[in-house]
CSV table of C-alpha atoms in Angstrom, one decimal:
chain,number,residue,atom,x,y,z
C,1,MET,CA,-56.9,27.4,24.9
C,2,PRO,CA,-53.4,26.8,24.4
C,3,TYR,CA,-52.0,24.3,26.8
C,4,SER,CA,-49.6,26.2,29.6
C,5,ARG,CA,-47.3,24.5,32.1
C,6,SER,CA,-49.0,24.3,35.7
C,7,ARG,CA,-47.0,25.7,38.5
C,8,ALA,CA,-46.0,21.9,39.3
C,9,ARG,CA,-44.6,21.1,36.5
C,10,GLN,CA,-42.3,24.6,36.4
C,11,GLU,CA,-40.9,23.9,39.6
C,12,PHE,CA,-40.0,20.2,38.6
C,13,GLU,CA,-38.1,21.5,35.5
C,14,ASN,CA,-36.2,24.0,37.3
C,15,LYS,CA,-35.1,21.3,39.6
C,16,SER,CA,-34.6,19.1,37.1
C,17,VAL,CA,-32.3,21.9,35.8
C,18,GLU,CA,-30.5,21.8,38.7
C,19,LEU,CA,-29.5,18.3,38.7
C,20,VAL,CA,-28.6,17.6,35.3
C,21,SER,CA,-26.0,20.6,35.6
C,22,LEU,CA,-24.8,19.4,38.8
C,23,ALA,CA,-24.2,16.1,37.0
C,24,ARG,CA,-22.6,17.1,34.1
C,25,GLN,CA,-20.4,19.2,36.0
C,26,ILE,CA,-18.7,16.5,37.7
C,27,SER,CA,-18.9,14.5,34.4
C,28,TYR,CA,-15.6,15.5,33.0
C,29,LYS,CA,-12.7,13.6,33.5
C,30,ASN,CA,-10.5,16.6,35.1
C,31,VAL,CA,-13.0,16.7,37.6
C,32,ALA,CA,-10.4,15.4,40.6
C,33,LEU,CA,-13.3,13.3,41.6
C,34,SER,CA,-12.8,9.5,42.4
C,35,TYR,CA,-14.9,7.2,40.1
C,36,GLU,CA,-16.8,6.0,42.5
C,37,HIS,CA,-17.6,9.8,44.4
C,38,LYS,CA,-19.1,10.6,40.3
C,39,ASN,CA,-21.1,7.3,40.8
C,40,LEU,CA,-22.4,8.4,44.1
C,41,ILE,CA,-23.3,11.7,43.0
C,42,PHE,CA,-25.1,10.2,39.6
C,43,GLN,CA,-27.1,8.2,41.8
C,44,SER,CA,-28.1,10.7,44.1
C,45,THR,CA,-29.7,12.8,40.9
C,46,ILE,CA,-31.6,9.6,40.0
C,47,VAL,CA,-33.1,9.6,43.5
C,48,LEU,CA,-33.8,13.1,43.3
C,49,LEU,CA,-35.3,13.3,40.4
C,50,CYS,CA,-37.7,10.7,41.7
C,51,SER,CA,-38.5,12.4,44.7
C,52,SER,CA,-38.8,16.0,42.5
C,53,LEU,CA,-41.8,13.6,40.7
C,54,GLU,CA,-43.2,13.2,43.7
C,55,GLU,CA,-43.4,16.5,44.4
C,56,TYR,CA,-45.1,17.5,41.3
C,57,LEU,CA,-47.8,15.4,42.3
C,58,ARG,CA,-48.4,16.9,45.4
C,59,VAL,CA,-47.9,20.4,44.3
C,60,PHE,CA,-50.2,19.4,41.3
C,61,ILE,CA,-53.3,18.6,43.2
C,62,GLU,CA,-52.9,20.5,46.0
C,63,ASP,CA,-52.4,23.6,43.6
C,64,LEU,CA,-55.5,22.8,41.8
C,65,PHE,CA,-57.9,22.4,45.0
C,66,PHE,CA,-56.7,25.3,46.0
C,67,ASN,CA,-57.7,27.1,42.8
C,68,TYR,CA,-60.9,26.1,43.2
C,69,LYS,CA,-61.7,27.9,46.6
C,70,SER,CA,-59.5,30.7,45.8
C,71,LEU,CA,-62.0,31.5,42.6
C,72,SER,CA,-65.3,30.3,44.2
C,73,ALA,CA,-65.9,27.2,42.1
C,74,THR,CA,-69.4,25.8,42.6
C,75,ILE,CA,-69.3,22.1,43.6
C,76,SER,CA,-70.6,21.4,40.0
C,77,GLU,CA,-67.3,22.1,38.6
C,78,ILE,CA,-65.5,19.9,39.9
C,79,PRO,CA,-65.0,16.6,38.6
C,80,VAL,CA,-67.6,14.0,40.1
C,81,ASN,CA,-64.8,11.3,41.1
C,82,PRO,CA,-62.6,13.8,44.2
C,83,ARG,CA,-66.0,14.4,45.2
C,84,THR,CA,-67.2,11.2,45.5
C,85,PHE,CA,-64.0,10.0,47.1
C,86,SER,CA,-64.1,12.3,49.6
C,87,LEU,CA,-67.7,11.2,50.9
C,88,PHE,CA,-66.2,7.6,50.4
C,89,HIS,CA,-63.5,8.3,52.7
C,90,LYS,CA,-64.8,10.1,55.0
C,91,GLN,CA,-67.5,7.1,55.2
C,92,ARG,CA,-65.1,4.7,55.5
C,93,THR,CA,-63.4,5.8,58.7
C,94,ILE,CA,-67.6,6.0,60.1
C,95,TYR,CA,-68.0,2.7,59.5
C,96,GLU,CA,-63.9,1.3,60.0
C,97,GLY,CA,-65.0,2.5,63.5
C,98,PHE,CA,-68.4,1.1,63.9
C,99,ILE,CA,-67.1,-2.5,62.9
C,100,ASN,CA,-64.2,-1.4,66.0
C,101,ASN,CA,-66.9,-0.7,68.3
C,102,ARG,CA,-70.6,-2.1,67.4
C,103,ASP,CA,-72.3,1.3,68.7
C,104,GLU,CA,-75.0,2.1,66.3
C,105,PHE,CA,-75.8,5.5,67.9
C,106,LYS,CA,-72.6,6.8,67.5
C,107,ILE,CA,-73.0,5.9,63.4
C,108,LEU,CA,-76.1,7.0,63.0
C,109,ASP,CA,-75.8,10.5,64.1
C,110,ARG,CA,-72.6,10.6,61.8
C,111,LEU,CA,-74.2,9.3,58.8
C,112,ASN,CA,-77.0,11.2,59.5
C,113,ILE,CA,-78.5,12.5,55.9
C,114,THR,CA,-78.7,16.0,57.3
C,115,ASN,CA,-74.9,16.2,58.4
C,116,GLN,CA,-73.9,19.0,55.9
C,117,ARG,CA,-70.3,18.6,56.0
C,118,LEU,CA,-70.5,15.0,55.0
C,119,TYR,CA,-73.0,15.4,51.8
C,120,SER,CA,-72.2,18.8,51.0
C,121,VAL,CA,-69.7,17.5,48.2
C,122,VAL,CA,-72.8,16.0,46.6
C,123,ASP,CA,-74.7,19.3,46.3
C,124,SER,CA,-73.9,21.1,43.0
C,125,THR,CA,-74.9,24.1,44.2
C,126,GLN,CA,-72.8,25.3,46.4
C,127,THR,CA,-69.7,27.0,47.0
C,128,PHE,CA,-66.1,25.4,47.2
C,129,VAL,CA,-64.6,25.9,50.5
C,130,ASP,CA,-62.9,22.8,52.2
C,131,HIS,CA,-65.4,20.1,50.7
C,132,ILE,CA,-62.3,18.1,49.9
C,133,ASP,CA,-58.9,17.8,51.4
C,134,SER,CA,-56.1,17.5,48.2
C,135,LYS,CA,-54.0,15.8,50.7
C,136,MET,CA,-56.2,13.3,51.7
C,137,ILE,CA,-56.3,12.7,47.6
C,138,VAL,CA,-52.8,12.6,47.4
C,139,ASN,CA,-50.5,11.5,50.3
C,140,ASP,CA,-51.3,8.1,50.2
C,141,LYS,CA,-50.2,7.7,46.5
C,142,LYS,CA,-47.6,10.5,45.8
C,143,TYR,CA,-44.8,8.1,45.2
C,144,PRO,CA,-45.1,7.6,41.4
C,145,SER,CA,-45.8,3.8,40.7
C,146,PRO,CA,-47.6,2.8,37.8
C,147,LYS,CA,-50.7,1.8,40.3
C,148,ASN,CA,-50.2,4.8,42.3
C,149,LEU,CA,-50.5,7.2,39.4
C,150,LYS,CA,-53.6,5.2,38.2
C,151,ILE,CA,-55.2,5.5,41.5
C,152,LEU,CA,-54.2,8.9,41.6
C,153,PHE,CA,-55.5,10.2,38.4
C,154,ASN,CA,-58.5,8.0,39.1
C,155,ARG,CA,-59.4,10.3,42.0
C,156,ILE,CA,-59.8,13.2,40.1
C,157,GLY,CA,-61.4,11.8,37.3
C,158,ILE,CA,-58.7,10.4,34.6
C,159,LYS,CA,-59.9,6.8,34.3
C,160,SER,CA,-56.8,5.4,32.7
C,161,ILE,CA,-54.0,7.7,32.7
C,162,PHE,CA,-51.4,5.6,30.8
C,163,ASN,CA,-53.9,5.5,27.7
C,164,GLU,CA,-53.6,9.4,27.9
C,165,THR,CA,-50.2,9.7,27.9
C,166,ASP,CA,-49.6,6.7,25.3
C,167,ARG,CA,-52.1,8.7,22.7
C,168,ILE,CA,-50.6,11.9,23.4
C,169,GLY,CA,-47.3,10.9,23.6
C,170,LYS,CA,-47.2,7.6,21.2
C,171,LYS,CA,-45.3,5.5,23.5
C,172,ASN,CA,-45.7,3.2,26.1
C,173,TYR,CA,-44.9,5.4,29.1
C,174,GLU,CA,-46.0,3.2,31.7
C,175,LEU,CA,-43.1,1.0,30.3
C,176,LEU,CA,-40.9,3.9,30.6
C,177,LEU,CA,-41.6,5.0,34.3
C,178,ARG,CA,-40.9,1.0,35.4
C,179,SER,CA,-37.4,1.6,33.7
C,180,PHE,CA,-36.9,4.3,35.5
C,181,LEU,CA,-38.1,3.0,38.7
C,182,ASP,CA,-36.2,-0.1,38.2
C,183,VAL,CA,-33.1,1.6,38.7
C,184,ARG,CA,-34.1,4.0,41.7
C,185,GLU,CA,-34.8,0.7,43.5
C,186,THR,CA,-32.0,-1.0,42.7
C,187,ILE,CA,-30.0,2.3,44.1
C,188,ALA,CA,-32.7,2.3,46.8
C,189,HIS,CA,-31.6,-1.2,47.8
C,190,GLN,CA,-28.1,-0.6,48.0
C,191,GLU,CA,-27.0,-2.9,45.1
C,192,SER,CA,-24.4,-2.6,42.4
C,193,THR,CA,-25.4,0.2,40.0
C,194,ASP,CA,-22.8,1.7,37.7
C,195,LEU,CA,-24.0,4.6,36.0
C,196,THR,CA,-22.6,7.3,33.8
C,197,PHE,CA,-23.9,10.9,32.9
C,198,ASN,CA,-25.1,9.4,29.5
C,199,ASP,CA,-28.0,7.7,31.7
C,200,VAL,CA,-28.7,10.6,34.5
C,201,LYS,CA,-29.1,12.7,31.3
C,202,ARG,CA,-31.5,10.1,29.5
C,203,ASN,CA,-33.7,9.5,32.3
C,204,PHE,CA,-34.0,12.8,33.1
C,205,LYS,CA,-34.8,13.4,29.6
C,206,ASN,CA,-37.8,10.1,29.7
C,207,ILE,CA,-39.3,11.4,33.3
C,208,THR,CA,-39.5,15.0,31.5
C,209,ASP,CA,-41.1,13.4,29.0
C,210,LEU,CA,-43.6,11.5,30.7
C,211,LEU,CA,-44.5,14.5,33.7
C,212,ASP,CA,-45.2,16.8,30.1
C,213,LYS,CA,-48.1,14.4,28.8
C,214,LEU,CA,-49.3,13.9,32.4
C,215,ASP,CA,-49.3,17.6,32.9
C,216,ARG,CA,-51.2,18.1,29.3
C,217,ALA,CA,-53.4,15.2,30.4
C,218,SER,CA,-54.8,16.7,33.6
C,219,TYR,CA,-54.9,20.2,31.4
C,220,SER,CA,-57.0,18.8,28.9
C,221,HIS,CA,-59.6,17.0,31.6
C,222,ILE,CA,-59.9,19.9,34.0
C,223,CYS,CA,-60.2,22.1,30.8
C,224,SER,CA,-63.2,19.9,29.9
C,225,ILE,CA,-65.2,19.8,33.4
C,226,SER,CA,-64.2,22.8,35.1
C,227,GLY,CA,-62.9,25.4,32.5
C,228,GLN,CA,-59.4,27.0,31.9
C,229,LYS,CA,-59.1,29.7,34.6
C,230,TYR,CA,-58.9,26.5,37.4
C,231,TRP,CA,-55.6,25.6,35.7
């Protein structure tokens, strides 16, 4: 099946069009705004672009597991990594509790091999309901740093996300992302950042390009393991 854009990508692109349009409208010389005001608006679009990328990651992950649930996927149709991460995350909180209180009775009860809620993700025959919490997968890694993207996409089974994006797009997308985040961080720390409309356009073009490759790599991965209907 040919690639189709995720809902998360469509929402990102709609928001991007609005932001670039706003930046373009105030960029003209006949607009009665000072240079400082225009620069603040340009800076705001960069910050909002980063927020839109965060929102893409959240919506993409949550939609994926919503599709698994609504279409009654079996556990075997879900990639191994999110299943493993879910089990690890639940067990980690149990072990952390034991480290704090040394209550062996409680930990044996909670780790009991008959605990179906804990170990259900290893039963490939079960129908997926709420075995994996999508928020647990994405919430602590949705800020789009290169490190977070590597971890987040590994959680859904893509072990080297930038290898995939670079292969598809024939360029270094990690470097592209770092360049954008450098600008965003400079703005966030209220350091002097003079931007033009061309700077805004370039950054939006680069991040939209990156997101296109993230979406395509994810599509190929999900279709190869789960099937196109879950996209």
